[in-house]
Short mmCIF file of C-alpha atoms and ligand atoms in Angstrom, two decimals:
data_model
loop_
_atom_site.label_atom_id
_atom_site.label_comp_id
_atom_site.label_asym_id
_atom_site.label_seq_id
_atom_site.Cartn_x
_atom_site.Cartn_y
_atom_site.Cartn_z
CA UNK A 217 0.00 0.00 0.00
CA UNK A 218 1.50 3.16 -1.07
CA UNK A 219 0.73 5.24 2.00
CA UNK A 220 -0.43 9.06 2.39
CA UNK A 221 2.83 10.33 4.01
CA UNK A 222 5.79 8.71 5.72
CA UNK A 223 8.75 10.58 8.06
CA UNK A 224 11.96 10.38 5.82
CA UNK A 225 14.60 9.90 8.40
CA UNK A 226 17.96 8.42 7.57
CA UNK A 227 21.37 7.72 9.21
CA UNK A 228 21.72 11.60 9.91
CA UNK A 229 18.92 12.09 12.00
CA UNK A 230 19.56 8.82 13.84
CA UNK A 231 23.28 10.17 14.06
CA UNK A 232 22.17 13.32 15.38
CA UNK A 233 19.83 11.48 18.20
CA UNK A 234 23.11 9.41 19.40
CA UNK A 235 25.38 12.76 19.78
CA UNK A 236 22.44 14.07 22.07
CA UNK A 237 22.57 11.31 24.24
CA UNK A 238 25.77 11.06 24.78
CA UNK A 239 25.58 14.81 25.50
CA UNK A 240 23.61 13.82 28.74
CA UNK A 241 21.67 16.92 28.16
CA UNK A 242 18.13 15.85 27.21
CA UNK A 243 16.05 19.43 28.01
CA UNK A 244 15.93 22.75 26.11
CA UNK A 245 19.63 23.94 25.67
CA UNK A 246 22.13 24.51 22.92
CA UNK A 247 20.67 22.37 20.14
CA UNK A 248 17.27 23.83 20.64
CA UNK A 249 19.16 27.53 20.46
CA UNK A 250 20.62 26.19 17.22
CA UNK A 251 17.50 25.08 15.07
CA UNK A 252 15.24 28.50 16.61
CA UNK A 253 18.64 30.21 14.75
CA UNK A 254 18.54 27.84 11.68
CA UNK A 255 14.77 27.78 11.17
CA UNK A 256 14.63 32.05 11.98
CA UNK A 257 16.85 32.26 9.10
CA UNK A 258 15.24 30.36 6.81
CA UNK A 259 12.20 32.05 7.41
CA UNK A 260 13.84 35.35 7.58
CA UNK A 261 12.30 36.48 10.59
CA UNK A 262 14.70 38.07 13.67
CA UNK A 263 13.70 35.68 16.27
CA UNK A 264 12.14 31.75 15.92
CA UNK A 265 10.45 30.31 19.77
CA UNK A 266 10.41 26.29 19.74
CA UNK A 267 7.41 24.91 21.60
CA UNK A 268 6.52 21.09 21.94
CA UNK A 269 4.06 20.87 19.70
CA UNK A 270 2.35 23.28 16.68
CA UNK A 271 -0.60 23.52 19.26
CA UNK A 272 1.44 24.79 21.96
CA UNK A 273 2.89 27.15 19.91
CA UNK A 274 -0.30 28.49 18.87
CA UNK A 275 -1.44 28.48 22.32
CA UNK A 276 1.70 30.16 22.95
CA UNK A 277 0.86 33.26 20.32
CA UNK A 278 -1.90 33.58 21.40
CA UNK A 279 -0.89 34.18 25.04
CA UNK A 280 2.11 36.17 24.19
CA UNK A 281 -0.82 38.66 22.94
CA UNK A 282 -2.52 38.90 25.77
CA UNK A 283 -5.64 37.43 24.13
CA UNK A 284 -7.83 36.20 27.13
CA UNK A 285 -11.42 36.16 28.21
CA UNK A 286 -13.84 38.34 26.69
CA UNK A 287 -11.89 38.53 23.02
CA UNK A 288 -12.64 37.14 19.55
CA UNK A 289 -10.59 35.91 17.38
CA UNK A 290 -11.34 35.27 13.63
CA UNK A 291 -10.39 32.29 12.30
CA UNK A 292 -11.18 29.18 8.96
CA UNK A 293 -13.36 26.70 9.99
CA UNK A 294 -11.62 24.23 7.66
CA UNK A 295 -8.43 23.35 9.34
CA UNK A 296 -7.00 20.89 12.05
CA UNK A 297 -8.75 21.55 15.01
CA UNK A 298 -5.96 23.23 17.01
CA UNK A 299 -6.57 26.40 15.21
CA UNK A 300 -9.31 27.36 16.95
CA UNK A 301 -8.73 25.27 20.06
CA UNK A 302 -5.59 27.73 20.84
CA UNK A 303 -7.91 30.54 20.97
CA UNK A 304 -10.03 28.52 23.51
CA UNK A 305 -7.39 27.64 25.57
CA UNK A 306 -6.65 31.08 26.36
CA UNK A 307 -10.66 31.63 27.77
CA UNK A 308 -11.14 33.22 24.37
CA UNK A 309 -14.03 32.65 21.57
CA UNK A 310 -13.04 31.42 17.93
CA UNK A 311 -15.31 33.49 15.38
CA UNK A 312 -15.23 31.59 12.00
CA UNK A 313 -15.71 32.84 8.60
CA UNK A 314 -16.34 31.10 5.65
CA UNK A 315 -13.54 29.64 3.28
CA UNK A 316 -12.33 30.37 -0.89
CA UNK A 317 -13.69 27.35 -2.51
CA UNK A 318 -10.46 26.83 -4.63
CA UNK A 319 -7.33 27.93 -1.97
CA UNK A 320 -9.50 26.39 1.26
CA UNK A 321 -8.37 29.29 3.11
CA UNK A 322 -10.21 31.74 4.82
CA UNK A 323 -11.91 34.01 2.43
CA UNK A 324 -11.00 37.37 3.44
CA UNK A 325 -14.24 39.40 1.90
CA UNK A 326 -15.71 37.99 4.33
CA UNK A 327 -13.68 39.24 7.65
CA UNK A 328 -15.08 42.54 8.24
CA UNK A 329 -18.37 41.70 8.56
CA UNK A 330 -17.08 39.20 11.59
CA UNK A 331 -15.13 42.12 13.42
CA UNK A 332 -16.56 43.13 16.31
CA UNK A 333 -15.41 45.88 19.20
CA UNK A 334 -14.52 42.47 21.33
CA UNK A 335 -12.08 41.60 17.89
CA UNK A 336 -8.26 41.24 19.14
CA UNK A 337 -6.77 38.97 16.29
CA UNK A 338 -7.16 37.51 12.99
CA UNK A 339 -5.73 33.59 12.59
CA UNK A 340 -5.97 33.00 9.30
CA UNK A 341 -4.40 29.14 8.48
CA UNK A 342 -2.20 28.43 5.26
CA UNK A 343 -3.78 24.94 4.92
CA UNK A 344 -2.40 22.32 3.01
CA UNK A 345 0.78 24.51 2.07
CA UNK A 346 -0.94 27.10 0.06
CA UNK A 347 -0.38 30.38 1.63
CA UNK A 348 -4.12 31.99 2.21
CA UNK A 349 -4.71 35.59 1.02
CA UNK A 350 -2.06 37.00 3.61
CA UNK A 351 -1.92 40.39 1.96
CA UNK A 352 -5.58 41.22 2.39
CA UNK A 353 -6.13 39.61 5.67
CA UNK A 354 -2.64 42.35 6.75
CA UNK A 355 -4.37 45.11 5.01
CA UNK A 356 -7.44 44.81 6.99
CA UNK A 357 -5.81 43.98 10.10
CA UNK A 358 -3.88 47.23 9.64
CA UNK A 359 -7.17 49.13 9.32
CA UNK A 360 -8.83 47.38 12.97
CA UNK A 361 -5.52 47.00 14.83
CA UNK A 362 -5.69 43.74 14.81
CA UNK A 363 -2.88 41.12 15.41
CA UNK A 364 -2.49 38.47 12.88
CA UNK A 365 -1.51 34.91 13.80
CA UNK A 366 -0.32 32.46 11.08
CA UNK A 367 -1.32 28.97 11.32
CA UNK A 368 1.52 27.67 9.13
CA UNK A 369 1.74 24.26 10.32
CA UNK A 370 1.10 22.76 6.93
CA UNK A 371 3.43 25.33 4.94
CA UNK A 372 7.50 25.58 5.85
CA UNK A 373 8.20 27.17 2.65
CA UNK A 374 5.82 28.34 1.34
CA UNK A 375 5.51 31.94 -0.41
CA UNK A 376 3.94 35.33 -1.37
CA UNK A 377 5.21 37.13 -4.17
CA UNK A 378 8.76 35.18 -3.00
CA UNK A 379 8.01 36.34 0.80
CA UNK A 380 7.93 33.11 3.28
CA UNK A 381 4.85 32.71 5.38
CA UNK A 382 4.92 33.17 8.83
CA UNK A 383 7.02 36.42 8.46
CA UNK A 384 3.64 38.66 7.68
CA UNK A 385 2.08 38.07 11.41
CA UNK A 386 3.17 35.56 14.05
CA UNK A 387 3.85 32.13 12.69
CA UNK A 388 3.37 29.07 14.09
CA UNK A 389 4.76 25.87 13.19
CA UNK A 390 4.39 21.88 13.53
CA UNK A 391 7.01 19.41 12.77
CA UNK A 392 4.64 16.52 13.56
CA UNK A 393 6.08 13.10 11.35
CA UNK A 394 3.46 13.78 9.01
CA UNK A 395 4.74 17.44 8.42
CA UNK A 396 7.15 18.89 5.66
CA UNK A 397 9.74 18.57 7.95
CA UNK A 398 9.69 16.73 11.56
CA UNK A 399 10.90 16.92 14.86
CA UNK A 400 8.78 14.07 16.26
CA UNK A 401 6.50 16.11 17.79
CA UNK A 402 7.30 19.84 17.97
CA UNK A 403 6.34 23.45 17.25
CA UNK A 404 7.89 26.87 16.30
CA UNK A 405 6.95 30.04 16.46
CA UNK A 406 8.69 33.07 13.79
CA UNK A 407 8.17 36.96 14.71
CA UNK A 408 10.24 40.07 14.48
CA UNK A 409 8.64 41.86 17.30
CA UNK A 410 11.53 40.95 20.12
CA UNK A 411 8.42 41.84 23.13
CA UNK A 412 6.33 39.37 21.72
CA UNK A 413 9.59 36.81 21.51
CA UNK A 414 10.45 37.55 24.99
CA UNK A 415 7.00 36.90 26.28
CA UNK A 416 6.90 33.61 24.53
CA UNK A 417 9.83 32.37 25.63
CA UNK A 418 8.47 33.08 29.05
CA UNK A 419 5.30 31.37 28.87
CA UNK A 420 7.24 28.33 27.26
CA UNK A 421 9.46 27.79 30.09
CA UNK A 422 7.36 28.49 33.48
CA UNK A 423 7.58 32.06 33.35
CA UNK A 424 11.07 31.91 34.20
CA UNK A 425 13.93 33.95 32.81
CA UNK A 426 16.25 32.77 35.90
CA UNK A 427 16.11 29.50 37.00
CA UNK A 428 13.39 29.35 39.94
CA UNK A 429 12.44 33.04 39.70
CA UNK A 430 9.17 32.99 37.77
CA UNK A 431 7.84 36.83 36.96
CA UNK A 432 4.59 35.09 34.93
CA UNK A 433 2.44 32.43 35.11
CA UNK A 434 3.77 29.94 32.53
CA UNK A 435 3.60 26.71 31.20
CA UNK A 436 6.21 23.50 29.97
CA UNK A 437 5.65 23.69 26.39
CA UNK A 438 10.02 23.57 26.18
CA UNK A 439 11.18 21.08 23.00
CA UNK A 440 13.72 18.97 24.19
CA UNK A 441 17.53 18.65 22.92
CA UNK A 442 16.64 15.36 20.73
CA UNK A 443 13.26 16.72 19.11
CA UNK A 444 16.41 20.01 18.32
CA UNK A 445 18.77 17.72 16.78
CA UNK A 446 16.09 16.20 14.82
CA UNK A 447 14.96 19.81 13.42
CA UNK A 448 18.72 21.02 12.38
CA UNK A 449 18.85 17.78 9.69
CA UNK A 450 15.54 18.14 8.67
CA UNK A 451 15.88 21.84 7.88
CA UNK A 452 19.08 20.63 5.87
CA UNK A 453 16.86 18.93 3.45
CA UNK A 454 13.73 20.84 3.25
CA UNK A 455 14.37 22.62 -0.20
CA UNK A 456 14.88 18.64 -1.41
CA UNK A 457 11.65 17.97 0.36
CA UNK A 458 9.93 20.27 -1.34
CA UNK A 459 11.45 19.90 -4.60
CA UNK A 460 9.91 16.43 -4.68
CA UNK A 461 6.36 17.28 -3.38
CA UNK A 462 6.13 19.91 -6.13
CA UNK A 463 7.39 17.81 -9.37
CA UNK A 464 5.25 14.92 -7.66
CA UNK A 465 2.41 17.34 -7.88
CA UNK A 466 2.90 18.76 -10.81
CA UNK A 467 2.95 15.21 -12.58
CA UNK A 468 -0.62 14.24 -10.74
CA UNK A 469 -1.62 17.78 -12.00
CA UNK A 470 -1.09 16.77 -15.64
CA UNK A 471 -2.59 13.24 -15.89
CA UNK A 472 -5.40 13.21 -13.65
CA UNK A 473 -8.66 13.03 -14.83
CA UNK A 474 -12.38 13.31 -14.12
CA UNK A 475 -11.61 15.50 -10.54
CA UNK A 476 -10.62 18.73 -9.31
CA UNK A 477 -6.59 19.18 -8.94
CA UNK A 478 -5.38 21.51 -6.74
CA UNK A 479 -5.39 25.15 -7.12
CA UNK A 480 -1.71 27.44 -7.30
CA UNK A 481 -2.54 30.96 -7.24
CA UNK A 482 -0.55 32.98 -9.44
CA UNK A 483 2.55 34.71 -7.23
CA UNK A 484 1.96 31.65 -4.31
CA UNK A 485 4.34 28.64 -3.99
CA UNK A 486 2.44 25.70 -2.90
CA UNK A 487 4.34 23.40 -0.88
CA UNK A 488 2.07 20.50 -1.05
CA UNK A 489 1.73 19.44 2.92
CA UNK A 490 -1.36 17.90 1.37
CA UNK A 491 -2.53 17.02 -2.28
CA UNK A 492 -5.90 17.52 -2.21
CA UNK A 493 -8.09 16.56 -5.02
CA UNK A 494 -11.95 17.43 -4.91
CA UNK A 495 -14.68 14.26 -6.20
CA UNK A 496 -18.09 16.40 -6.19
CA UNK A 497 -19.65 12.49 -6.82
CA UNK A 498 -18.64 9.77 -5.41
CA UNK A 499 -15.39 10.66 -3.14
CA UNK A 500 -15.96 7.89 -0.95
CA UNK A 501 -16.20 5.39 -3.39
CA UNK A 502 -13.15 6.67 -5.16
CA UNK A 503 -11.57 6.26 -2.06
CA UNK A 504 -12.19 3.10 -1.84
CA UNK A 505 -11.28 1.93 -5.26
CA UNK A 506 -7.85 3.67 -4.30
CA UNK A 507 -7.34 1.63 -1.42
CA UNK A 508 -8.47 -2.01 -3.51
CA UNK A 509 -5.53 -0.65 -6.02
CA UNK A 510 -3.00 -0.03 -3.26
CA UNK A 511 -3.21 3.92 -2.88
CA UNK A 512 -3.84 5.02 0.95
CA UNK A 513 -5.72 7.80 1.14
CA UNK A 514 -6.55 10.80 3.06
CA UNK A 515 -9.81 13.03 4.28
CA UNK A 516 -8.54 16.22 5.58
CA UNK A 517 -11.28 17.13 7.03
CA UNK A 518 -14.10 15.53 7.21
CA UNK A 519 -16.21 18.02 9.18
CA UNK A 520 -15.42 21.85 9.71
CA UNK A 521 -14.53 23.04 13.19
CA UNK A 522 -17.61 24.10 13.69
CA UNK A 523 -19.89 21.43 13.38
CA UNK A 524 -17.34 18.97 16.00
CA UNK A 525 -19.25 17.96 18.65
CA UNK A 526 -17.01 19.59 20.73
CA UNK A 527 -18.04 22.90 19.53
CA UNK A 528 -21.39 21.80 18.94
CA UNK A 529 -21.81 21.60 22.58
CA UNK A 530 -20.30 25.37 23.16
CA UNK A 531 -23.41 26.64 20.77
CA UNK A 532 -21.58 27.15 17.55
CA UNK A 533 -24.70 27.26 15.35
CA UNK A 534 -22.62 28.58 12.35
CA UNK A 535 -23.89 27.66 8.65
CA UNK A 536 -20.57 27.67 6.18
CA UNK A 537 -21.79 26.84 3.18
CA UNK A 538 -17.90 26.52 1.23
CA UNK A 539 -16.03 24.70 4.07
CA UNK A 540 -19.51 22.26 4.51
CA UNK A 541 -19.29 21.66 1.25
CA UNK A 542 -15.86 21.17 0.65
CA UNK A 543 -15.60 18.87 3.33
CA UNK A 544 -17.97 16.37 2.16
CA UNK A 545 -15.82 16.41 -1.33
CA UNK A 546 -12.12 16.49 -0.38
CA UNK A 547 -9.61 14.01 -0.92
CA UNK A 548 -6.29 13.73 -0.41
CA UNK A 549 -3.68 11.22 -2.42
CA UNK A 550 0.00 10.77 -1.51
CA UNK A 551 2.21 13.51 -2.59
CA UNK A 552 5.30 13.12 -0.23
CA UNK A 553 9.11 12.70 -1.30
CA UNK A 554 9.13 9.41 -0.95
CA UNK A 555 7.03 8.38 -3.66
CA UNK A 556 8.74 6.42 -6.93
CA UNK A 557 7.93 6.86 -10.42
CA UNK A 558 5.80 3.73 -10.17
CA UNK A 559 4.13 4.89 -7.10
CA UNK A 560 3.25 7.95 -9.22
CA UNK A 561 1.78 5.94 -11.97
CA UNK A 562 -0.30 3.56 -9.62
CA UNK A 563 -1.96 6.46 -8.31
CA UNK A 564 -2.94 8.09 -11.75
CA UNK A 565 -4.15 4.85 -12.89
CA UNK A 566 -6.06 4.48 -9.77
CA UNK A 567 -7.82 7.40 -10.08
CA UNK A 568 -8.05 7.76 -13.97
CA UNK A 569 -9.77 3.76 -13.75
CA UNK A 570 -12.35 4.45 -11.08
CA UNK A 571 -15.29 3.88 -13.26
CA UNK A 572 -13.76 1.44 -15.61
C1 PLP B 54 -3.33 23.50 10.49
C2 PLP B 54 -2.77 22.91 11.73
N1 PLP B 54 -2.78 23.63 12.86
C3 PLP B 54 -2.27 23.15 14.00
C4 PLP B 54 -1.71 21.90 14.08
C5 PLP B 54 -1.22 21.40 15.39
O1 PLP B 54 0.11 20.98 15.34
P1 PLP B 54 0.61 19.79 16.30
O2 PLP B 54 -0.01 18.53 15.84
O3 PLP B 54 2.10 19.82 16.13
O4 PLP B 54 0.21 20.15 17.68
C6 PLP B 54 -1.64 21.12 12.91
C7 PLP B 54 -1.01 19.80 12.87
O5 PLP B 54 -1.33 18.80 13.36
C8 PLP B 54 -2.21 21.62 11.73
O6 PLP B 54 -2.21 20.88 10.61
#
């Protein structure tokens, strides 16, 4: 079974996870120091936070702008659930708008009908690894003073008009196995505002700044040395990484038939976390046939954030038309580096056969 994505680790990494132990030191220290440095400058932002997770990093941003009970924030309703979830954690309300039917991401003609005087931030997500419509959602964030957080957990890479996400508002990071690049688990958070840095690294690590002396309330959200050592290789390869996702993309583009590839919008680089194809009719079914022909595949996701249960319960009562829809139609095939010619080939003739 060709499966949907698989961690490419190789003697490096495991090299990298044998200097660390014999290091003896396990916790946040000099590797961790290193890869905020490496990733910050790949990027190009002036400081990069590493949390454990892309949901604590959120959380983290979120925190760091002293977003709390009684504030909105405005966010997709088609993403990962720890989008909004960050903006709960922190006794605040998620306020979702409706999503572009071809990029996924939020649609931003849509945001200033959703701001209200309670409005502190805008979290717009680049889902997938297509950037969303950062310009607009900065110009109109500009116009309410509002802070913009960028869920970029699906897009280490990816570009506007050559500029790298996560350097237009706060970015946030995941290096979950499944990501472009992994850490394990881990998170990562890009700004150039060094207040904002400083307060992140405090709630990351206790609240302390001084061993023992804690001048906030903060939390253990610290990567560790390994998860570090893990990051530095990875970021070594990602322009390979992406390299391959793209020409694997771009050959699934061209021969697939009978669905709805995915979009590039002109002046974005798509870096292809996900390949997501639509199937108006019969997605399931296709998904099936897929798996009888040895193609894994994916649903990301199969119902917005707002209709979970979870939110269900805290009286979301939203109708989204796009991200309902979408979600009922989305699937995703393999795209990741790993894939072979042949691989490549299976899946075309997987799809292109479904009704033969
Ligand atoms: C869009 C999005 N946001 C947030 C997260 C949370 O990241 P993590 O799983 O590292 O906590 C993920 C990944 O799982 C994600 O895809």
């Amino acid at each position: 079974m060709i499966p949907i994505s698989v961690p490419l680790l190789d003697e490096e990494e495991k090299q990298a996870i044998l200097e660390v132990i014999d290091s003896r030191r396990l916790a946040q220290g000099p590797r961790v120091a290193a890869f905020e440095k490496a990733f910050a400058e790949f990027c190009g932002t002036q400081y990069a936070i590493a949390t454990s997770s892309g949901t604590t990093a959120l959380q983290t941003a979120v925190l760091a702008l002293g977003i709390g009970p009684g504030d909105e924030v405005i966010t997709s309703p088609f993403t990962f659930i720890a989008s909004a979830n960050a903006v709960l954690f922190a006794g605040a309300k998620p306020v979702f708008v409706d999503i572009d039917e071809r990029t996924y991401n939020m649609n931003p003609g849509l945001i200033e009908a959703a701001i209200t005087p309670r409005t502190k931030a805008i979290l717009p997500v680049h889902l997938f690894g297509h950037p969303c419509d950062i310009e607009a959602i900065m110009a109109i964030a500009a116009r309410h003073s509002l802070a913009v957080i960028e869920d970029a957990c699906q897009a280490h890479g990816a570009t506007v008009e050559g500029r790298k996400v996560g350097t237009f508002g706060v970015g946030c990071f995941s290096f979950y196995p499944t990501k472009n690049i992994t850490t394990a688990e881990g998170g990562i958070i890009t700004t150039d505002d060094a207040e904002l840095a400083d307060r992140a690294q405090l709630l990351r690590n206790h609240g302390q700044r001084e061993r023992y002396y804690h001048e906030t309330i903060g939390y253990n959200f610290r990567m560790t040395e390994i998860q570090a050592a893990i990051g530095s290789v990875q970021l070594h390869k990602i322009k390979q990484f992406t390299a391959a996702r793209r020409a694997n993309a771009a050959y699934l583009t061209a021969r697939l038939e009978g669905v709805i590839t995915p979009y590039e919008a002109p002046g974005y680089r798509h870096v292809y976390h996900q390949y997501v194809i639509r199937v108006p009719e019969g997605r399931d079914e296709l998904a099936g046939h897929l798996r009888r022909h040895g193609v894994a595949t994916g649903i990301y996701y199969p119902l917005p954030v707002h209709k979970q249960v979870a939110y269900q319960r805290l009286g979301y009562t939203d109708h989204l038309p796009v991200a309902e829809k979408v979600s009922s139609e989305v699937l995703s095939l393999p795209v990741h580096p790993a894939l072979t010619p042949e691989d490549l080939d299976r899946i075309v003739q997987g799809v292109n056969s479904r009704w033969s």
